[in-house]
Coordinates of C-alpha atoms in Angstrom, one line a residue:
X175 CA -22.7 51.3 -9.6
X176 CA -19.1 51.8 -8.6
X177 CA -19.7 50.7 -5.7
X178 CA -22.1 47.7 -6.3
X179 CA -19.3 46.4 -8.7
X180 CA -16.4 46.4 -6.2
X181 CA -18.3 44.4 -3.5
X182 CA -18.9 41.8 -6.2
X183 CA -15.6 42.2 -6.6
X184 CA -14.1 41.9 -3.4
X185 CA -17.1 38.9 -3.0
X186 CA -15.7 36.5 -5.9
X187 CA -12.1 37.1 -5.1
X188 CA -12.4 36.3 -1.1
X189 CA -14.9 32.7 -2.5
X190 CA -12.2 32.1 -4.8
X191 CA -9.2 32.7 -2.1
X192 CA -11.4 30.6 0.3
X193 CA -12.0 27.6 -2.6
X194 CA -8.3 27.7 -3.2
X195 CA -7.0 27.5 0.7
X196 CA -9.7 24.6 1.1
X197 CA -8.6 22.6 -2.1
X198 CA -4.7 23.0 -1.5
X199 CA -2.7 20.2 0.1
X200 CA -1.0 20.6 3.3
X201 CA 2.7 19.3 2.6
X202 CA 3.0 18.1 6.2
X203 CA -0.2 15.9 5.4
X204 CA 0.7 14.1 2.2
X205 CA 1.7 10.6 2.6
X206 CA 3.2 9.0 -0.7
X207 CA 2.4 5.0 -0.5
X208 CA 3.7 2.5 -2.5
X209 CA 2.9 -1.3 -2.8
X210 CA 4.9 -3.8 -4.6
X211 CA 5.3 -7.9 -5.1
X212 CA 8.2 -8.6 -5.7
X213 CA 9.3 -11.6 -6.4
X214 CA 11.3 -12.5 -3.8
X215 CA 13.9 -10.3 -5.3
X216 CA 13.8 -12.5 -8.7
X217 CA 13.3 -10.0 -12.3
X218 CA 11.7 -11.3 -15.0
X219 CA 15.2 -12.4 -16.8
X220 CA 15.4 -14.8 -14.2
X221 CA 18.5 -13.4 -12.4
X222 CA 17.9 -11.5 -8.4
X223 CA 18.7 -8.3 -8.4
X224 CA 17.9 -6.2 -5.1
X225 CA 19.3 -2.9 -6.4
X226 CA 16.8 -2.7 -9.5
X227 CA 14.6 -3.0 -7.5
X228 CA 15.7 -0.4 -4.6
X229 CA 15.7 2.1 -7.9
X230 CA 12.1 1.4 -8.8
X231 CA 11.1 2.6 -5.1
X232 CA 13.1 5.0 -4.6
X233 CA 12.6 6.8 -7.9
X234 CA 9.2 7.6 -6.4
X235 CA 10.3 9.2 -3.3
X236 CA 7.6 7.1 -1.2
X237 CA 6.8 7.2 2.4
X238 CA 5.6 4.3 3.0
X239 CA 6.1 0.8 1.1
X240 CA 4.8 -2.7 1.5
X241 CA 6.5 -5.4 0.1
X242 CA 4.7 -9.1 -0.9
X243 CA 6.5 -12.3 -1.3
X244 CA 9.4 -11.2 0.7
X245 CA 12.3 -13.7 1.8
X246 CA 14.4 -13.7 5.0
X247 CA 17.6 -16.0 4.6
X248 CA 16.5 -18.5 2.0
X249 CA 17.9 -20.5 0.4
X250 CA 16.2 -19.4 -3.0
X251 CA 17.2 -15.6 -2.0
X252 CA 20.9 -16.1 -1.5
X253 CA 20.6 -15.9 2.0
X254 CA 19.7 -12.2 2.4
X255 CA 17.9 -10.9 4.3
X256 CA 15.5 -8.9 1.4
X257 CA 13.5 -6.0 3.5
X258 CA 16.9 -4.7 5.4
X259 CA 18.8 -4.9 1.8
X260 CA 15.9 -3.0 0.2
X261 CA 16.0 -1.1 3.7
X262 CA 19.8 -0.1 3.2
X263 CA 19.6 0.4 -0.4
X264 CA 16.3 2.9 -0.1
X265 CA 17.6 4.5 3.0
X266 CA 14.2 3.6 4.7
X267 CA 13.5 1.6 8.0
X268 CA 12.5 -2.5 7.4
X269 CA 10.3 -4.7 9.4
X270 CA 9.7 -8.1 8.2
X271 CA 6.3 -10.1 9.1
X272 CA 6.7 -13.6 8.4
X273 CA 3.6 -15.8 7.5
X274 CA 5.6 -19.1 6.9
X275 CA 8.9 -21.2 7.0
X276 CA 10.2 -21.7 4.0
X277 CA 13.1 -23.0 2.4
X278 CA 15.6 -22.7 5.1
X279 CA 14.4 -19.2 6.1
X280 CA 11.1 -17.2 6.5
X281 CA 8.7 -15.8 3.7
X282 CA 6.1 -13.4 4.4
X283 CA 5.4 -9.4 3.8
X284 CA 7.9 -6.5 4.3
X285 CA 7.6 -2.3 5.0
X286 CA 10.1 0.2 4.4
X287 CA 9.2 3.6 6.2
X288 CA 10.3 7.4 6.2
X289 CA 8.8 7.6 9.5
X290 CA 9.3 5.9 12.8
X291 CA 7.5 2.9 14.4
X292 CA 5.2 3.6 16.8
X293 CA 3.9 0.1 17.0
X294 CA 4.1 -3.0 15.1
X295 CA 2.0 -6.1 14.4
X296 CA 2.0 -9.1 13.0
X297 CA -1.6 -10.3 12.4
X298 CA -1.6 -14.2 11.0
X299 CA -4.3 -14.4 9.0
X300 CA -6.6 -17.8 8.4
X301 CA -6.0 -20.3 5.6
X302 CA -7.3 -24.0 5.3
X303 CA -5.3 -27.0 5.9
X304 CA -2.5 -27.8 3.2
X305 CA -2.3 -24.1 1.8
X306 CA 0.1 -21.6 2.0
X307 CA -0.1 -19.3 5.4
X308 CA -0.4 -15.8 5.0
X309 CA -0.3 -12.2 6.9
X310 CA -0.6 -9.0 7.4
X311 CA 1.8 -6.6 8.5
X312 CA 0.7 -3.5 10.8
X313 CA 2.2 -0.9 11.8
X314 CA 1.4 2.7 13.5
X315 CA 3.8 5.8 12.6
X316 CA 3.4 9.9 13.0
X317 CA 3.7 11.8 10.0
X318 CA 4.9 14.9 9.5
X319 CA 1.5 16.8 10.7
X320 CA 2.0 15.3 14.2
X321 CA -0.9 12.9 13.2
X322 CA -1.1 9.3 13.8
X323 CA -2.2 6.7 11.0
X324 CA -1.9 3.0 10.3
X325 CA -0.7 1.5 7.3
X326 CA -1.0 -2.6 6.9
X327 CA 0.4 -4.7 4.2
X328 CA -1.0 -7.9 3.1
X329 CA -0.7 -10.4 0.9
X330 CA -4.0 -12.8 -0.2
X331 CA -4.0 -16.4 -0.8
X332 CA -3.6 -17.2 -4.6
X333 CA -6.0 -20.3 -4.7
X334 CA -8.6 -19.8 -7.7
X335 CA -11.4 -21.2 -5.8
X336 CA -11.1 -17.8 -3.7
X337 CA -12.4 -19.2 -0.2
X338 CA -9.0 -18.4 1.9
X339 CA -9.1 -14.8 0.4
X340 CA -12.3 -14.1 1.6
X341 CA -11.9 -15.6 5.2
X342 CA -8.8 -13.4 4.7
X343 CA -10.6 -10.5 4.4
X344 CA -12.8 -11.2 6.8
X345 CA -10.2 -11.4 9.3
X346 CA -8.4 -7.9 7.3
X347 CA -11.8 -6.3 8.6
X348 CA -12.1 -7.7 12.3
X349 CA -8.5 -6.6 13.1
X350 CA -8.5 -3.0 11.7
X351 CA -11.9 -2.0 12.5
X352 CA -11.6 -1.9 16.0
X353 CA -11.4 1.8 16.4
X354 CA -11.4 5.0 13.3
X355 CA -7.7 5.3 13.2
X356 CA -6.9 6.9 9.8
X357 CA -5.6 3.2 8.0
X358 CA -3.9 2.5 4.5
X359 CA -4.6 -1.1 3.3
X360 CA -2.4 -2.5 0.7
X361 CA -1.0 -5.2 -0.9
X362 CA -1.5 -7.7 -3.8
X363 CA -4.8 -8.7 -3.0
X364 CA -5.0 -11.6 -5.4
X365 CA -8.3 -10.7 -6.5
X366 CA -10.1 -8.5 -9.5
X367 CA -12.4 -6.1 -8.1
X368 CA -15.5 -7.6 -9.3
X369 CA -15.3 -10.8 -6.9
X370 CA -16.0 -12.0 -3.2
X371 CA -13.3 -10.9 -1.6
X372 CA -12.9 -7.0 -2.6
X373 CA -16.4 -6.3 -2.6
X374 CA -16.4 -7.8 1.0
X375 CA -13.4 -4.8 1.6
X376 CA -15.2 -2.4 -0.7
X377 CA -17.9 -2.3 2.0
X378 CA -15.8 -0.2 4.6
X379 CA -12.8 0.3 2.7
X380 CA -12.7 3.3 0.1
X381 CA -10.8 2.4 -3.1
X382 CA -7.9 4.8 -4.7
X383 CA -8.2 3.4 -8.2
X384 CA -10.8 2.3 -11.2
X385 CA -11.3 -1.1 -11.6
X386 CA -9.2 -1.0 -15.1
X387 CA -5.9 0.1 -13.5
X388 CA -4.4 -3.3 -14.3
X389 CA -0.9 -4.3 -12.4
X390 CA -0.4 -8.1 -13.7
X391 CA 1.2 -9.3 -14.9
X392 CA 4.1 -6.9 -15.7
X393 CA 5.4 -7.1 -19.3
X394 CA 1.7 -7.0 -20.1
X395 CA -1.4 -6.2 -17.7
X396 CA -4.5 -7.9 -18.0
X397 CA -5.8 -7.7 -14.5
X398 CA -6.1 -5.6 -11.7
X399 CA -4.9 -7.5 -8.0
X400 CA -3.2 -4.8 -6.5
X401 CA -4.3 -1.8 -4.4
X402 CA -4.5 0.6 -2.1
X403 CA -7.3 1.2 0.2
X404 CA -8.0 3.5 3.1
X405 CA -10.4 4.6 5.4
X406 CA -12.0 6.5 6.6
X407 CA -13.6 8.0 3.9
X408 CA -13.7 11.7 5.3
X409 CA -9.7 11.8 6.6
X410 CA -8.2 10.6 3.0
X411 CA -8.3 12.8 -0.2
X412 CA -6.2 11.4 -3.1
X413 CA -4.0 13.2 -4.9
X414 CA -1.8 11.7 -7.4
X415 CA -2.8 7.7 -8.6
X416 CA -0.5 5.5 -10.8
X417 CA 0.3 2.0 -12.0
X418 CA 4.4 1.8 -12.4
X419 CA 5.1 1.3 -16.2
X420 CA 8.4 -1.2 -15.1
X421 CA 8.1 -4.8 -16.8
X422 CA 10.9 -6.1 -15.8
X423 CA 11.7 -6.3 -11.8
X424 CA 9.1 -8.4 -10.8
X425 CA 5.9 -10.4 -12.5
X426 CA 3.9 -7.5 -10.8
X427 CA 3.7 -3.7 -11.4
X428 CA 4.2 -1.5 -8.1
X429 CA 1.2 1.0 -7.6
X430 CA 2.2 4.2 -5.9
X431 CA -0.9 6.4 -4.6
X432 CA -0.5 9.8 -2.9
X433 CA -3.0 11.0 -0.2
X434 CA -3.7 13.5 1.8
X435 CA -4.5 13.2 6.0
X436 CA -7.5 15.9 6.1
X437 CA -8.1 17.2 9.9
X438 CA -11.2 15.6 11.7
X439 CA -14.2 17.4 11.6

């Protein structure tokens, strides 16, 4: 009996051990990702202030950040430069993507990284005649494990009609399906989940949040239009998933989503 009882035993505690090993994270794995609009550095009391924002972001220790309706030397924005501000005041490296000329300067999307770049793109993305041009910002980095991933911020047309978003995300799809490359897709999408445009994404693109994790606008959330996305399915596990509570430095609520780069089977 004695015997019988310590092989079940020595059974349940080596599954358990084994469950446990497989379930916890590997630190050097764990990317923390963060996507924000911001309002071309303009709060909701109407003044521009670059170093509330910096704290927002840097309060959650991210990785990686994407950065909509970003300014370079407008008029509008004082001139600055907003992704190397944010850059300087976060202590993370900038790169700026411009989708447009505006206003004496550029507009477009911006990333702040812990990591180096490997590579960077700019992918201009297709609008109709008369509308507003938009992109998305690509680039490649190494994390911690040694492992390569992609990570592309975007920023969807705002039309209600919805017909640029969805040649958008068409285009989304053509560029960063061309091979299995572990990618993070974010940005403020413009879209709830339940129309064209995301479900068109939903198709190869695995989702981080439910559809009622609403992020505009911020004072008082009625919608979701920003996310994170990844793929593929079988490399990302998500750990940790949250919509910002912080109403005042920009109309939109950042989303911060931590993952973890599982090996390749």
């Amino acid at each position: 009996m004695n015997y019988f009882r310590s092989l079940s035993f020595l059974f349940v505690t080596l599954f358990l051990g084994s469950q446990l090993s497989a379930q916890a994270p590997d630190s050097s794995r764990i990317v923390r990702v963060l996507t924000y609009n911001i309002l071309h550095g303009k709060t909701l009391k109407g003044d521009f202030d670059l170093d509330l924002i910096a704290s927002v972001i840097s309060k959650e220790k991210p990785d990686l950040v994407a950065l909509q309706e970003v300014d370079y030397k407008t008029n509008r924005s004082k001139k600055y430069d907003l992704v190397t501000e944010l850059g300087i005041r976060t202590n993370m490296s900038p790169l700026f993507a411009r989708a447009m000329y505006y206003d004496g300067g550029e507009y477009g999307e911006g990333i702040l990284s812990n990591y180096t770049f490997l590579t960077t793109k700019n992918h201009p993305l297709p609008y109709t005649e008369g509308k507003e041009p938009r992109a998305a910002a690509e680039v490649n980095v190494v994390i911690k494990s040694g492992d390569t991933i992609r990570f592309v911020g975007t920023h969807l047309d705002h039309e209600a009609d919805g017909h640029n978003r969805y040649i958008q995300a068409e285009e989304v799809n053509r560029v960063l399906k061309r091979d299995d490359l572990p990618t993070i897709l974010v940005g403020d999408l413009n879209e709830t989940p339940e129309n064209r445009a995301m479900q068109l994404l939903f198709k190869d693109w695995e989702r981080s949040f439910d559809d009622n994790a609403f992020t505009f606008p911020s004072d008082e959330p009625i919608k979701k239009i920003d996310y994170v996305l990844f793929r593929p399915a079988h490399r990302w596990r998500v750990l940790e998933k949250r919509v910002i509570d912080e109403r005042v430095a920009s109309d939109h609520r950042p989303v911060l989503v931590v993952l973890e780069l599982l090996p390749d089977h």
